[in-house]
Amino acid sequence: MVDFAWNGIGLAAPLGWEPSAIERDGLLLADGAGPVCELKWNRVQGSFSFDKHLKRLTKGNRSADVRAVGPDEVPSDWAGAVDRLAESGLRARSFLWRAGENRGLGAALHHPGTGLACLIQFFIRSAADEAPAARVMATLRDHTAGKTLPWAMFGLAARVPADFALDTFSFRPGHYRMTFWRSASGGRSGRVPVGKGPGVRLDFERFAPASVLLKGTTLEAWCRDRLAHAPPTALPVEGGPGLVSWCGEARTSLLRRALRRVVRTRGRAWTTDAGNAVLAVTATGTAPLAESAFNDICGSFILVPEEAA
């Protein structure tokens, strides 16, 4: 099984299931034959209606026949998965859908403690797909109640403090980048738009292959040239061939100091023993990130071994 964690949601999927579409609050997993699992989620305040969330599923596909069902109308493995989700605090309402020759099995989920509202559905091609779908759904977890949030995608894994919000992301051949934002005043509260105003931006970057990228240059010189938030030219960088770090002011002036708008930066980049990659973490903004927190974040950022991916 492969662990996926994305913007507060986590689950484990069989080998061969890969993300084919990623949204801020959505994932579509597929195998060689096509889509196998789709998730969409958000946070709701106050009361929650399973019926309204099921209607959202049919809004974009009027040709689908969606029907809420009870425990006696779903496979026993699926009913058992619903029970295990209940143990983790997730309430569920199962549903079946059919569109022409295609059919699916899914559930609307709600966590009263965190406000999570999630729709998960599986594309069932034959009866043999029902048991794997149930096993995957049983692993679904809401991670937003913890002090840190895990993320795991495309062979990378890390943890970020829970008061950071996902900002932007890009997964391109040779370069993966994830950006999180914490406002100086609101954290993940939503009072300040993500990425706007005073705060700190946390970047995770992975580059490969390191042997090619670093050929004829040093890790320090390469970081100054290639990182999204590279260390300023005047800022000294410490370290050696396989690990460099820096900390200091990125933008400052008398006016910035008077307005408390000095931009500070902290960063670390290193080559991996396996995987032939360069990993980098940078924290940049007017609200500095504590050194201990930054060290914990860097320590959590890893390449997942292939046998576990």
C-alpha positions in Angstrom: 0.0 0.0 0.0 1.1 3.6 -0.7 0.4 6.4 1.7 -1.1 9.6 0.4 -1.7 12.7 2.5 -2.9 15.9 1.1 -4.2 19.1 2.7 -5.5 17.4 5.8 -6.7 14.1 4.3 -4.8 10.9 4.3 -5.4 7.3 2.9 -3.4 4.3 1.8 -3.9 2.9 -1.7 -2.7 -0.2 -3.6 0.5 -0.1 -5.6 -0.3 1.1 -9.1 -2.8 3.7 -7.9 -1.4 7.1 -8.8 -2.7 10.7 -8.6 -3.9 11.7 -12.0 -5.4 15.0 -10.9 -4.7 17.1 -7.9 -6.7 20.1 -6.6 -6.3 22.0 -3.3 -9.2 20.0 -1.9 -9.5 17.1 -4.2 -7.7 14.0 -5.5 -8.3 11.6 -8.4 -6.4 8.3 -8.3 -6.1 6.1 -11.4 -4.5 2.9 -12.4 -3.5 1.7 -15.9 -7.1 1.2 -16.9 -8.5 4.6 -15.7 -9.9 6.3 -12.7 -10.3 4.2 -9.5 -11.0 6.7 -6.7 -12.0 10.3 -6.4 -12.1 12.5 -3.2 -13.4 16.0 -2.7 -13.6 17.7 0.7 -14.0 21.0 2.5 -14.7 22.4 6.0 -18.2 23.3 7.1 -19.4 25.3 10.0 -22.5 24.4 12.0 -24.9 21.7 10.9 -24.2 19.2 8.1 -26.6 17.6 5.7 -25.6 14.3 4.0 -28.4 14.8 1.5 -27.0 18.1 0.3 -23.6 16.7 -0.1 -24.9 13.8 -2.2 -26.7 16.3 -4.4 -23.4 18.0 -5.1 -22.1 14.7 -6.5 -24.8 14.6 -9.1 -24.8 18.3 -10.0 -22.1 18.0 -12.6 -23.3 14.6 -14.0 -27.1 14.6 -14.5 -26.9 11.2 -16.3 -25.7 9.4 -13.1 -28.2 7.7 -10.9 -27.1 8.2 -7.3 -28.8 6.5 -4.4 -28.1 6.6 -0.7 -28.1 3.1 0.8 -28.0 1.4 4.2 -25.5 -1.1 5.6 -27.7 -4.0 4.3 -27.3 -2.9 0.7 -23.5 -2.7 0.5 -20.8 -5.4 0.5 -19.9 -6.6 4.0 -16.3 -5.4 3.6 -17.6 -1.9 2.9 -19.9 -2.0 5.9 -17.0 -3.0 8.0 -14.9 0.0 6.6 -17.7 2.4 7.6 -17.6 1.0 11.1 -13.9 1.6 11.3 -14.3 5.1 10.1 -16.8 5.7 12.8 -14.1 4.7 15.4 -11.9 7.5 14.1 -14.8 10.1 14.5 -16.0 10.1 10.9 -19.8 9.7 10.3 -20.7 8.1 6.9 -23.6 7.8 4.5 -22.9 5.2 1.8 -24.2 5.6 -1.8 -24.3 3.7 -5.1 -24.2 5.3 -8.5 -24.7 4.1 -12.0 -24.2 5.8 -15.3 -24.8 3.6 -18.3 -22.5 0.6 -18.0 -20.4 2.3 -15.3 -21.1 2.0 -11.6 -19.5 3.1 -8.4 -19.6 2.9 -4.6 -18.9 5.8 -2.3 -19.7 7.6 0.9 -20.4 11.1 2.2 -18.3 11.6 5.3 -18.4 14.2 8.1 -16.3 14.7 11.2 -18.2 16.8 13.7 -15.1 17.7 15.7 -13.2 19.3 12.8 -15.9 20.2 10.4 -14.5 18.0 7.6 -17.0 17.2 4.9 -15.8 14.7 2.3 -17.1 12.8 -0.7 -15.2 9.6 -1.7 -16.2 7.4 -4.5 -14.7 4.4 -6.2 -15.2 3.3 -9.8 -16.2 -0.4 -9.7 -15.5 -2.2 -12.9 -16.2 -5.7 -11.5 -17.1 -7.3 -8.2 -13.4 -7.9 -7.6 -13.0 -4.1 -7.2 -15.3 -3.9 -4.2 -13.0 -5.4 -1.5 -10.0 -3.2 -2.5 -12.3 -0.1 -2.4 -13.4 -1.0 1.1 -9.8 -1.5 2.3 -8.8 1.9 0.9 -11.8 3.7 2.4 -11.1 2.2 5.8 -7.7 3.9 5.9 -9.1 7.4 5.2 -8.2 9.8 8.0 -8.8 13.5 8.9 -5.4 14.9 10.1 -6.5 18.4 10.8 -6.9 18.0 14.6 -3.1 17.4 15.1 -0.3 19.9 15.9 1.3 19.0 12.5 -0.2 18.1 9.1 1.5 15.3 7.1 1.7 15.4 3.3 2.9 12.6 1.1 2.8 12.6 -2.6 4.9 11.2 -5.5 7.5 9.6 -3.3 7.9 12.6 -1.0 6.8 13.1 2.6 6.9 15.8 5.2 5.1 17.4 8.1 4.1 21.1 8.5 2.8 22.9 11.6 -1.0 22.8 11.6 -1.3 26.6 11.5 0.2 26.7 7.9 -2.2 26.6 5.0 -1.5 25.1 1.6 -0.8 27.9 -0.9 0.5 26.6 -4.2 1.9 23.3 -5.6 3.6 22.1 -8.8 4.7 18.6 -9.7 6.8 18.7 -12.9 9.3 16.3 -14.2 12.5 16.9 -12.3 11.1 19.6 -10.0 8.4 19.2 -7.3 7.4 22.2 -5.2 4.9 22.7 -2.4 4.3 26.1 -0.7 2.5 26.7 2.6 1.6 30.1 4.2 1.0 31.3 7.7 -0.2 34.8 8.2 1.2 36.8 11.0 -2.2 37.3 12.6 -4.5 34.5 11.5 -2.7 31.2 10.9 -5.3 29.0 9.0 -8.2 31.0 10.3 -9.1 32.4 6.9 -9.3 36.0 8.1 -6.4 36.8 5.8 -6.2 35.4 2.2 -3.5 32.7 1.9 -0.3 34.3 0.7 -1.3 37.9 1.4 -0.1 40.3 4.0 2.5 39.8 6.7 3.4 36.2 7.3 5.9 33.5 6.4 6.0 31.3 3.3 7.3 27.8 3.7 8.6 26.1 0.5 9.5 22.4 -0.1 11.4 21.7 -3.3 12.7 18.5 -4.8 15.0 18.4 -7.8 16.4 15.5 -9.7 18.7 14.1 -10.9 21.2 15.7 -8.6 24.2 14.1 -10.3 23.3 16.0 -13.5 22.1 19.3 -11.9 25.3 19.7 -9.7 27.8 18.6 -12.4 30.4 21.3 -12.6 29.0 23.4 -9.8 28.6 23.5 -6.0 25.4 23.0 -4.1 25.7 26.6 -2.8 26.1 28.1 -6.2 23.3 25.9 -7.6 20.9 27.0 -4.7 21.6 30.7 -5.3 20.7 30.2 -8.9 17.8 27.8 -8.9 15.7 27.9 -5.6 12.4 29.7 -5.6 13.6 31.7 -2.6 17.3 31.6 -3.0 19.6 33.1 -0.3 20.5 36.7 -1.2 23.9 37.3 -2.7 25.2 39.1 0.4 24.0 36.4 2.8 26.6 33.9 3.8 25.9 30.2 3.3 27.3 27.6 5.7 28.0 23.9 5.0 29.8 21.7 2.5 29.3 19.6 -0.6 26.1 17.8 0.4 24.5 20.2 2.9 24.1 24.0 3.0 22.1 26.3 5.2 21.5 30.0 5.7 19.7 32.4 7.9 19.4 36.2 7.8 17.7 39.2 6.3 16.5 39.0 2.7 15.1 42.5 2.3 15.7 45.4 4.8 15.8 49.1 5.0 15.3 51.9 7.5 11.7 52.1 6.4 11.1 48.4 6.6 12.6 48.3 10.1 10.4 51.2 11.2 7.3 49.4 9.8 8.4 46.0 11.0 8.5 44.7 7.5 12.0 43.3 7.3 11.9 40.1 5.3 13.8 37.3 6.9 14.9 34.0 5.3 16.0 30.7 6.6 16.9 27.8 4.3 18.5 24.4 4.0 19.3 22.2 1.0 20.9 18.8 0.9 21.6 15.9 -1.4 20.0 12.5 -0.6 22.0 9.3 0.0 19.5 7.5 -2.2 17.2 8.7 -4.9 19.8 11.1 -6.6 17.9 14.2 -5.5 18.3 17.6 -4.0 15.8 18.5 -1.3 15.4 22.1 -0.1 13.3 23.8 2.5 13.0 27.6 2.8 11.0 29.9 5.2 10.7 33.5 4.0 8.6 36.4 5.3 8.1 39.1 7.8 7.0 36.7 10.5 10.1 34.6 11.3 9.9 30.9 11.8 11.6 29.6 15.0 14.8 27.7 14.4 13.6 24.6 16.4 10.4 24.5 14.3 12.4 24.8 11.1 14.7 22.0 12.1 11.8 19.7 12.8 10.3 20.6 9.4 13.5 19.8 7.6 13.9 16.6 9.5 10.5 15.4 8.4 11.1 16.1 4.7 12.2 12.8 3.1 12.2 10.7 0.0 10.0 7.7 0.6 11.8 4.4 -0.2 10.5 2.8 -3.3 9.5 -0.4 -1.5 7.3 1.7 0.8 6.0 4.0 -2.0 
